[in-house]
């Protein structure tokens, strides 16, 4: 193993309840009330995909004006309410991994949110960052993970992906990558496409330690 690729929301930082709340409030301004669980299930999609999927579920064809209006509202609300923080032990884990692996982030969140979060909590940690604005189609397309692998310059069989949502897992697997999932917000039944499911964030470090021992 030469590279480890992390999803951001739900893997590195505890943030999805703020995203779900921001989407809920933004969508209500256009007359749509959602079950917030859908936001957890759509984690990894970029804002365009989220708006398109949800509006179509309510029988509406989104216009570019809809996309920009709702997306802007969601971003503003998220900035006002978010109190994001890293999951326990993640910062320490990344410090131990930095000298040994190339580290990357692949996130469906917009560029400003991704870079602000990483610069605040994990400065100078990641070799490659692919945000939700870098590819035309975000997760579950393989494109974001393929772009990360290309930039890392590491073969697929030397990469490990750590995810926590169905679309992200599907993206990684369709890119031909090994993917382990952690049950941050969704149960194991939603993550069954992963190669392995971990029950908590502490197990990420233990899994990597065991992988290192087995390779020595």
Short mmCIF file of C-alpha atoms in Angstrom, two decimals:
data_model
loop_
_atom_site.label_atom_id
_atom_site.label_comp_id
_atom_site.label_asym_id
_atom_site.label_seq_id
_atom_site.Cartn_x
_atom_site.Cartn_y
_atom_site.Cartn_z
CA UNK A 1 0.00 0.00 0.00
CA UNK A 2 1.40 3.34 -1.09
CA UNK A 3 -1.59 5.70 -0.99
CA UNK A 4 -4.70 6.17 1.14
CA UNK A 5 -7.63 8.17 -0.21
CA UNK A 6 -10.16 9.58 2.26
CA UNK A 7 -13.66 10.88 1.80
CA UNK A 8 -13.99 14.07 3.87
CA UNK A 9 -17.49 14.48 5.33
CA UNK A 10 -18.22 11.54 7.60
CA UNK A 11 -14.71 10.10 7.44
CA UNK A 12 -12.38 12.94 8.41
CA UNK A 13 -14.88 15.36 9.92
CA UNK A 14 -18.24 15.04 11.65
CA UNK A 15 -20.26 17.35 9.45
CA UNK A 16 -23.14 15.62 7.72
CA UNK A 17 -25.87 16.65 10.17
CA UNK A 18 -25.01 20.29 9.30
CA UNK A 19 -25.15 19.53 5.58
CA UNK A 20 -28.51 17.79 6.03
CA UNK A 21 -29.93 20.70 8.01
CA UNK A 22 -28.67 23.25 5.48
CA UNK A 23 -30.20 21.32 2.58
CA UNK A 24 -33.49 20.98 4.47
CA UNK A 25 -33.75 24.72 5.10
CA UNK A 26 -32.64 25.69 1.58
CA UNK A 27 -35.11 23.33 -0.09
CA UNK A 28 -37.98 24.56 2.08
CA UNK A 29 -37.50 28.01 0.56
CA UNK A 30 -38.69 26.52 -2.75
CA UNK A 31 -41.54 24.55 -1.21
CA UNK A 32 -39.83 21.17 -0.82
CA UNK A 33 -39.69 19.29 2.49
CA UNK A 34 -37.35 16.30 2.62
CA UNK A 35 -36.59 13.41 4.90
CA UNK A 36 -33.04 14.32 5.92
CA UNK A 37 -31.97 10.70 5.53
CA UNK A 38 -31.87 11.26 1.78
CA UNK A 39 -28.97 13.68 2.26
CA UNK A 40 -26.96 11.02 4.08
CA UNK A 41 -27.75 8.57 1.28
CA UNK A 42 -26.70 11.12 -1.36
CA UNK A 43 -23.47 12.01 0.41
CA UNK A 44 -20.67 12.21 -2.13
CA UNK A 45 -22.79 13.72 -4.89
CA UNK A 46 -22.06 17.35 -5.65
CA UNK A 47 -24.63 20.08 -5.12
CA UNK A 48 -25.83 19.96 -8.73
CA UNK A 49 -26.55 16.25 -8.49
CA UNK A 50 -28.34 16.62 -5.13
CA UNK A 51 -30.60 19.38 -6.43
CA UNK A 52 -31.34 17.52 -9.65
CA UNK A 53 -32.21 14.25 -7.86
CA UNK A 54 -34.40 15.84 -5.19
CA UNK A 55 -36.30 18.21 -7.44
CA UNK A 56 -37.04 15.41 -9.90
CA UNK A 57 -38.36 13.28 -7.04
CA UNK A 58 -40.88 16.07 -6.47
CA UNK A 59 -41.83 16.22 -10.14
CA UNK A 60 -39.82 19.34 -10.97
CA UNK A 61 -37.21 19.71 -13.69
CA UNK A 62 -34.45 21.91 -12.23
CA UNK A 63 -33.33 24.93 -14.21
CA UNK A 64 -29.88 26.48 -13.98
CA UNK A 65 -31.48 29.25 -11.93
CA UNK A 66 -32.82 26.64 -9.49
CA UNK A 67 -29.40 25.06 -9.19
CA UNK A 68 -27.63 28.35 -8.50
CA UNK A 69 -30.32 29.69 -6.17
CA UNK A 70 -30.73 26.58 -4.02
CA UNK A 71 -27.02 25.79 -4.07
CA UNK A 72 -26.12 29.30 -2.94
CA UNK A 73 -28.70 29.23 -0.16
CA UNK A 74 -27.47 25.86 1.07
CA UNK A 75 -23.84 27.04 1.13
CA UNK A 76 -24.76 30.20 3.06
CA UNK A 77 -26.86 28.31 5.61
CA UNK A 78 -24.16 25.68 6.08
CA UNK A 79 -21.61 28.41 6.77
CA UNK A 80 -23.90 29.94 9.38
CA UNK A 81 -24.74 26.77 11.32
CA UNK A 82 -21.79 24.42 10.87
CA UNK A 83 -19.67 23.55 13.87
CA UNK A 84 -17.57 20.96 12.11
CA UNK A 85 -14.85 19.05 13.95
CA UNK A 86 -12.62 16.07 13.19
CA UNK A 87 -13.67 12.67 14.44
CA UNK A 88 -11.79 11.57 17.55
CA UNK A 89 -8.34 10.26 16.70
CA UNK A 90 -8.35 11.23 13.01
CA UNK A 91 -5.81 14.07 13.32
CA UNK A 92 -3.43 11.80 15.22
CA UNK A 93 -3.93 9.00 12.69
CA UNK A 94 -3.11 11.28 9.77
CA UNK A 95 0.07 12.43 11.51
CA UNK A 96 1.26 8.82 11.76
CA UNK A 97 0.33 8.11 8.14
CA UNK A 98 1.89 11.21 6.54
CA UNK A 99 5.51 9.99 6.59
CA UNK A 100 4.59 6.59 5.14
CA UNK A 101 1.90 7.13 2.50
CA UNK A 102 0.70 9.54 -0.12
CA UNK A 103 -2.60 10.87 1.25
CA UNK A 104 -5.53 12.19 -0.76
CA UNK A 105 -9.07 13.47 -0.28
CA UNK A 106 -11.95 12.90 -2.69
CA UNK A 107 -15.06 14.84 -1.68
CA UNK A 108 -18.34 15.81 -3.31
CA UNK A 109 -18.51 19.05 -1.32
CA UNK A 110 -17.90 22.36 -3.05
CA UNK A 111 -14.35 23.65 -3.40
CA UNK A 112 -14.50 26.40 -0.77
CA UNK A 113 -15.91 24.06 1.90
CA UNK A 114 -13.36 21.34 1.17
CA UNK A 115 -10.31 23.57 1.23
CA UNK A 116 -11.47 25.60 4.23
CA UNK A 117 -12.05 22.39 6.19
CA UNK A 118 -8.74 20.81 5.23
CA UNK A 119 -6.74 23.98 5.82
CA UNK A 120 -8.37 24.46 9.23
CA UNK A 121 -7.96 20.95 10.60
CA UNK A 122 -5.35 19.17 8.46
CA UNK A 123 -2.96 21.73 6.94
CA UNK A 124 -0.17 20.40 4.71
CA UNK A 125 -1.44 16.84 5.06
CA UNK A 126 -2.78 15.77 1.68
CA UNK A 127 -0.82 15.35 -1.54
CA UNK A 128 -3.96 15.42 -3.69
CA UNK A 129 -7.42 16.94 -3.19
CA UNK A 130 -10.33 16.33 -5.57
CA UNK A 131 -13.39 18.41 -4.67
CA UNK A 132 -16.94 18.34 -5.97
CA UNK A 133 -16.25 20.97 -8.62
CA UNK A 134 -13.32 19.18 -10.25
CA UNK A 135 -15.29 16.66 -12.28
CA UNK A 136 -18.43 17.04 -14.37
CA UNK A 137 -19.96 14.02 -12.65
CA UNK A 138 -19.18 13.34 -9.01
CA UNK A 139 -19.75 10.17 -6.99
CA UNK A 140 -21.05 7.50 -7.76
CA UNK A 141 -19.15 8.00 -11.02
CA UNK A 142 -15.61 6.54 -10.87
CA UNK A 143 -14.24 9.80 -12.30
CA UNK A 144 -13.31 11.53 -8.98
CA UNK A 145 -11.33 8.54 -7.71
CA UNK A 146 -9.70 7.92 -11.09
CA UNK A 147 -8.56 11.56 -11.10
CA UNK A 148 -7.09 11.17 -7.61
CA UNK A 149 -5.22 8.00 -8.55
CA UNK A 150 -3.83 9.69 -11.67
CA UNK A 151 -2.57 12.66 -9.66
CA UNK A 152 -1.09 10.44 -6.98
CA UNK A 153 0.89 8.53 -9.58
CA UNK A 154 0.25 5.23 -7.80
CA UNK A 155 -1.20 2.05 -9.30
CA UNK A 156 -4.74 1.17 -8.27
CA UNK A 157 -3.70 -1.99 -6.44
CA UNK A 158 -1.48 0.13 -4.17
CA UNK A 159 -4.35 2.42 -3.10
CA UNK A 160 -6.89 2.13 -0.30
CA UNK A 161 -10.09 4.17 -0.12
CA UNK A 162 -11.89 4.98 3.13
CA UNK A 163 -15.56 5.90 2.71
CA UNK A 164 -18.76 6.09 4.71
CA UNK A 165 -21.59 6.41 2.17
CA UNK A 166 -23.10 4.27 -0.60
CA UNK A 167 -22.33 6.62 -3.51
CA UNK A 168 -18.72 6.99 -2.44
CA UNK A 169 -18.25 3.25 -2.08
CA UNK A 170 -19.76 2.69 -5.52
CA UNK A 171 -17.48 5.36 -6.97
CA UNK A 172 -14.37 3.76 -5.51
CA UNK A 173 -15.31 0.22 -6.48
CA UNK A 174 -16.25 1.21 -10.04
CA UNK A 175 -12.81 2.86 -10.27
CA UNK A 176 -11.28 -0.52 -9.44
CA UNK A 177 -10.12 0.38 -5.93
CA UNK A 178 -10.22 -1.45 -2.61
CA UNK A 179 -12.63 0.36 -0.31
CA UNK A 180 -13.32 0.04 3.39
CA UNK A 181 -16.31 1.80 4.96
CA UNK A 182 -17.00 3.17 8.41
CA UNK A 183 -20.51 3.39 9.86
CA UNK A 184 -20.46 7.12 10.63
CA UNK A 185 -24.14 7.78 9.97
CA UNK A 186 -25.59 4.83 8.08
CA UNK A 187 -25.87 1.19 9.09
CA UNK A 188 -23.96 -1.71 7.58
CA UNK A 189 -26.89 -2.59 5.30
CA UNK A 190 -26.27 0.64 3.38
CA UNK A 191 -22.53 0.03 3.03
CA UNK A 192 -22.49 -3.58 1.87
CA UNK A 193 -20.74 -2.80 -1.44
CA UNK A 194 -17.53 -2.05 0.48
CA UNK A 195 -14.80 -4.67 0.80
CA UNK A 196 -14.92 -4.31 4.58
CA UNK A 197 -17.11 -2.39 7.02
CA UNK A 198 -15.71 -0.91 10.23
CA UNK A 199 -17.89 -0.02 13.18
CA UNK A 200 -16.04 3.12 14.26
CA UNK A 201 -13.21 5.47 13.37
CA UNK A 202 -10.78 3.92 15.83
CA UNK A 203 -10.87 0.76 13.73
CA UNK A 204 -9.46 2.62 10.70
CA UNK A 205 -6.06 2.93 12.37
CA UNK A 206 -6.17 -0.65 13.61
CA UNK A 207 -7.01 -1.92 10.13
CA UNK A 208 -4.08 -0.03 8.59
CA UNK A 209 -1.71 -1.28 11.32
CA UNK A 210 -2.74 -4.87 10.66
CA UNK A 211 -2.35 -4.36 6.90
CA UNK A 212 1.19 -3.06 7.48
CA UNK A 213 2.07 -6.07 9.63
CA UNK A 214 0.73 -8.48 7.03
CA UNK A 215 2.82 -6.83 4.33
CA UNK A 216 6.06 -7.04 6.33
#
